[in-house]
C-alpha cells in the first residue's frame, strides 16, 4: 500500500456490482426517503419502508447521510445530464435520495475544504457495488473540466476506458452475479487545485486465480477467455490456434454456461480492443496479451499419462501451439511440464513428475501466467494514467485524490475455499470500519456541539477479525506456521491445529468440536460465524493456496521467451538455480497486511457511505424477498446505524441552513432575520411554532428529537412555498421584461443612429460620384453606382429613378414641348419595333390624321364631314390616325379603302365617300399587330372575331407610317385595357380571314409601282408584293452613347405618365438604344436622345 499525498477522496466498493442503469420518472415521495424519520425504529419497519420504495420505483433511501441502494434489476433513466445538473452543488437534503448526492457531497468536501474523504460502498455480491462505483466516477467526470482542457479530458477518458480492460480480465460470472469482480481494485484519481482530474494509480488485490483452472457449476471463467473466442475474427483465431467452440477447452467449459444473456462477449471484445488503444498499449503488447490468453486455453487441454516411472504428454501438438504462442521452444515446454530441477547444497538434480504432480504443475503454471498477465495490464494502465508533471510539479504538490476501492462482497457458496475465506475476512474488516467510523463521527459531533452522549448497544465484529488475524492464535497465523513446518503437512493436520488453538471460540467450530452438528464433515470442514451469517469452509487446498507454489522451471521457461513483453513479466527467471532466496510471505499474510493498511488509510478520512442491497436471488425487477433483504440489513448493520443516528435526535442541521430553509414560517424571520445571530433567529422561529421542548441547541447546530416536529416544519414550509414561488416568478419576470425593454430601446437607438450614419455616408459617396454628371454627354448614365448599405438597398431603385427622371428632363429640355406628344408615340412604337424592323418611320413627321390634309387627300372636306357624322353617331372624341390603304378580304380580292383610328374604334371607310363600310371595330377587340421587318407598309390588325384587317398603308409622299399606326394602337389599347398589345415582326405572317388561318409572305419585286396582294402557290396562302422602287436609302446606324450602361430597373410609371425605366427620352435609329433626330421639321438643333430600347412609355395626355 502506498501512502497518499495530501488530501484524498476515497471511494470504497466492497464486493460485486450492479447490473442496472436506473432512472426515476418523478420525485413524488414514496414511503420515507430518510429512514431517520421513521416512527418506529426496528428491522421490520426499516425493511417495510425499503419494500414500499422499491415497489414505487425508488431505489435509494437515506439513513442521515448514508445512502441505501437496492438493485432494481432493470434499466431506468436516473443518471443523465439532467440529473447531474439537479444534484451538482446541492446539499444532500435538498433533493430526493440519490447516489449523485453522496458523490457531490464528498467531492465538495474534498475540493472546497481540502478534506480527506471516502465513499464506502459495501454489500454482498450482486447487490450493485461495482456499478455504483462507476456511477460515482461518471458523475465526477461530468462535473469536472468545466474549462474543457484537452489533457484533463484525456485523463477522464482513460480512467473510464480502463474499467473495460480491468473488467474483461478481472471479472467473471458467478452464481450470484453475472459480472462479479474477482479481484480487489483500489484506484487513486489525482485532482489539481481546481478539482480537475490529472492522473491516477491502480492497485490490485488477491486475484481469484483458482478460477482460471476450476469453476463451479453455473459459473464461468474470466470474461477475457470468452471475449476472444466470440469476438475475435477468424484470422485472429487462426493465428492463436483457436476455434470458436467453448467446449473444446477444458479450462472454460466446466461451469456449463458459456453464454450469458446479460453479457455480449463479441461487443465487449471490440470495446476492450478500443480501450487498449486509448490507454496506449502498443500493437505488440496487445498481441502478446491475447497470445497469453490463447496459450492458457491450450494449456488446459494438455493430458498426461504414466508409463512406469515416466510421465508423458499425450497431445504434443498442443504443446507446439503453446510454445509458438509464448515464443519458447516446444522441448522446453514439455520438459518444464514433466520434470523439475532441484538445487540442494550446491548440487543440481532433475526429478521426474508423477502424473498428479504434472497436473498440479500445469494448473499452477496456468494460474501464475494469468496472474502475471493481469499484473502487467494493471501496470500498463498505471503508466497511461500517471500524473504528468512536466516541469509543473509544484502545481500538483498539494493535489487531492479520489480513491476507488472495488472489491468482492461477502460470499457464501456451496463450496467455500481459501478465496472465500479471504474475501469474507476483508468484508469483516470493512464492516468493523463502518461501525467504528459511524460511532466515532456521532460521538465527535455530540461532543463538539455540547450535547450529552448516550451509549448505543451494537454488535462489534472485532472478535471475528481477531479470530482471523490475531498473531500466533489467528487462523492466518496457524496456516503460516503449518507452511513453515518441515516435512509433510496436510490440510487435515492444519484443521487439527486450528481445533487445538481455537477450541472454545464461540465463532469457530468443527465436527470434532461440535459432535452433534451433523452438517459439518469430519476432518474436512469448519464453520465461522461471520457478522453476515454462518459460512462453512472446506479445508482442502488451503495449504497449497496459502503457499502459492510455482516451480522455478516455469519461471525460467517464461523468462527465456523471445517476446520481450512476456519475458519482462518474469524477471526472477534470470536467477541462477543454485541461488538461495528468502522465503516469501504467504498469500494469506500478504492479504492480511494489505487489508490492515487499507483500513488504516480509510479510518483517517471523513466517511460517506453507500450500502447496497440485493432484493432477490432471481435477478427479478419485481420480487422483493423480505427474508433475503432482512438478512442483508442485519449483517450490514443498517438498523444499528439508524439507532446511532436516532440516539435522542432524529435530525440535526446548522443554524444558518435551518434558518434559510424555514425562515418563511415565522413573521419575525421572513424575508431575512436581522435581529441577531442565526442561532437567535432559529430560537425565535422554534419558540413561535411551539417546539421548544423537542429541540436542543448545540454550539453550531440545532438538534430535533422527534420526526413529527420536522414533519410539522416541512408541512408549514410546503404551504407557503407555492405563494413564494409565484411572487418570485412575478418579480423575476418583471425584471426580465424591463431588462429586455431597456436593451430593446438601446438597440433601436443604436440601430437608428447607425442607419443614419450609413445613409449619410452613402449620400456623400453618391454626391462625390455624380458631382460632374451635368457636364457629361450622357448625364451620368455610364457612371457605376456605388454598392449601397443594407439599410438603403431597397431605396437604391428610387434614387436611380430620380436620376433617370432628371436625365430625361435634361434631354427633353432641348425638345420643344409641342413635340412631346409625338415623341411619346415614337417611344412606344420604338419599344416594339427597334431592332426588328429596318425602318418604322422614326424620321418622319407623324401627323396622324393624314386624310384631313389636302396634301394627302384632295377630298379632305368630304372626309371631315364624314368624320363629324361618325363622331355625332358613335361619340368618339378625337381622330388619332387616318390613311388610305389597300386591303384584301377573305375572298382574296384587293380593294382600296380608308382606315380611320379614333380614341375608341377602328373604321374601314370607302376610299371616295369615306362612309363606313361596316360597323366600327372597338379597339378592345384588337388582339395583336403584325408587321414585316422590311420597308413595306403591310400591317395586320388581329381581331378577336376571326376576321383580321390585312392592309397596306398608302401615302402620296411614300412615307413610312407603320410605326406611327403601331404606336397609336399600342398606346390606346394600354389606356383602355391596362395591358400590353402583342406585336409580331416577321417575313412570313399569319392572319385569320373568314375564320381561316392564312399565311402572308412578303416579296420584293422590280415590277410594278405600287404594293399588291395575290394568292400564293399553296392553297390559302397570300403573297404581299412590295416594289423595290419604293424603298428608301437609309443612313448608317449611329453609335450609342451608353453601350455598357447597367440594365434598367423594373418599370414604374412617372409623374407625367411617360417616364420609367432607364430614362424617358429615347432616340431610335437602326439599332436599339440609339437615335439621331435631325432637322426634319419637328426637332430643333441637334438633339441626341439616348436609350437602351427596353423602356415603356404610357401616355395620358389629351390631344395628339
Short mmCIF file of N, CA and C in Angstrom, two decimals, residues 220 223-233 237 243-247 252 257-260 263-267 269-270:
data_model
loop_
_atom_site.label_atom_id
_atom_site.label_comp_id
_atom_site.label_asym_id
_atom_site.label_seq_id
_atom_site.Cartn_x
_atom_site.Cartn_y
_atom_site.Cartn_z
N UNK A 220 -18.63 -19.12 -14.78
CA UNK A 220 -17.72 -19.01 -15.92
C UNK A 220 -16.32 -18.61 -15.46
N UNK A 223 -13.98 -13.15 -18.09
CA UNK A 223 -14.62 -12.74 -19.34
C UNK A 223 -13.68 -12.78 -20.53
N UNK A 224 -12.39 -12.52 -20.32
CA UNK A 224 -11.45 -12.38 -21.43
C UNK A 224 -11.40 -13.63 -22.30
N UNK A 225 -11.52 -14.83 -21.71
CA UNK A 225 -11.45 -16.07 -22.48
C UNK A 225 -12.62 -16.18 -23.46
N UNK A 226 -13.81 -15.79 -23.02
CA UNK A 226 -14.99 -15.89 -23.88
C UNK A 226 -15.02 -14.75 -24.91
N UNK A 227 -14.47 -13.59 -24.52
CA UNK A 227 -14.44 -12.48 -25.46
C UNK A 227 -13.58 -12.80 -26.67
N UNK A 228 -12.42 -13.45 -26.44
CA UNK A 228 -11.54 -13.74 -27.58
C UNK A 228 -12.15 -14.81 -28.48
N UNK A 229 -12.88 -15.77 -27.91
CA UNK A 229 -13.48 -16.82 -28.73
C UNK A 229 -14.67 -16.30 -29.54
N UNK A 230 -15.50 -15.45 -28.91
CA UNK A 230 -16.71 -14.99 -29.58
C UNK A 230 -16.52 -13.68 -30.35
N UNK A 231 -15.48 -12.91 -29.99
CA UNK A 231 -15.32 -11.60 -30.58
C UNK A 231 -14.22 -11.49 -31.62
N UNK A 232 -13.19 -12.33 -31.53
CA UNK A 232 -12.08 -12.24 -32.48
C UNK A 232 -12.51 -12.71 -33.87
N UNK A 233 -11.85 -12.17 -34.88
CA UNK A 233 -12.13 -12.58 -36.25
C UNK A 233 -11.56 -13.98 -36.51
N UNK A 237 -8.34 -15.81 -34.68
CA UNK A 237 -8.42 -17.11 -34.02
C UNK A 237 -7.45 -18.09 -34.65
N UNK A 243 -10.31 -22.29 -31.99
CA UNK A 243 -11.55 -22.42 -32.75
C UNK A 243 -12.70 -21.92 -31.89
N UNK A 244 -13.76 -21.48 -32.55
CA UNK A 244 -14.87 -20.81 -31.87
C UNK A 244 -15.80 -21.83 -31.21
N UNK A 245 -15.27 -22.56 -30.24
CA UNK A 245 -16.05 -23.59 -29.55
C UNK A 245 -15.57 -23.66 -28.11
N UNK A 246 -16.41 -23.18 -27.18
CA UNK A 246 -16.03 -23.15 -25.77
C UNK A 246 -15.80 -24.56 -25.23
N UNK A 247 -16.60 -25.51 -25.68
CA UNK A 247 -16.49 -26.87 -25.15
C UNK A 247 -15.20 -27.57 -25.55
N UNK A 252 -12.47 -23.61 -19.55
CA UNK A 252 -13.58 -22.65 -19.60
C UNK A 252 -14.94 -23.31 -19.80
N UNK A 257 -21.94 -22.96 -18.65
CA UNK A 257 -22.69 -21.76 -19.09
C UNK A 257 -21.77 -20.86 -19.92
N UNK A 258 -21.49 -21.27 -21.17
CA UNK A 258 -20.56 -20.47 -21.98
C UNK A 258 -21.12 -19.11 -22.35
N UNK A 259 -22.43 -18.98 -22.44
CA UNK A 259 -23.03 -17.69 -22.81
C UNK A 259 -23.96 -17.20 -21.70
N UNK A 260 -24.01 -15.87 -21.55
CA UNK A 260 -24.85 -15.24 -20.53
C UNK A 260 -25.68 -14.16 -21.23
N UNK A 263 -24.59 -10.51 -20.96
CA UNK A 263 -23.22 -10.18 -21.40
C UNK A 263 -23.12 -10.41 -22.90
N UNK A 264 -22.58 -9.43 -23.62
CA UNK A 264 -22.34 -9.56 -25.07
C UNK A 264 -20.83 -9.63 -25.28
N UNK A 265 -20.30 -10.84 -25.33
CA UNK A 265 -18.85 -11.01 -25.39
C UNK A 265 -18.26 -10.43 -26.67
N UNK A 266 -18.98 -10.53 -27.78
CA UNK A 266 -18.45 -10.03 -29.05
C UNK A 266 -18.27 -8.52 -29.00
N UNK A 267 -19.29 -7.81 -28.52
CA UNK A 267 -19.19 -6.35 -28.43
C UNK A 267 -18.16 -5.94 -27.38
N UNK A 269 -15.48 -7.50 -26.60
CA UNK A 269 -14.13 -7.69 -27.14
C UNK A 269 -13.71 -6.45 -27.95
N UNK A 270 -14.61 -5.93 -28.76
CA UNK A 270 -14.29 -4.73 -29.54
C UNK A 270 -14.06 -3.53 -28.62
#
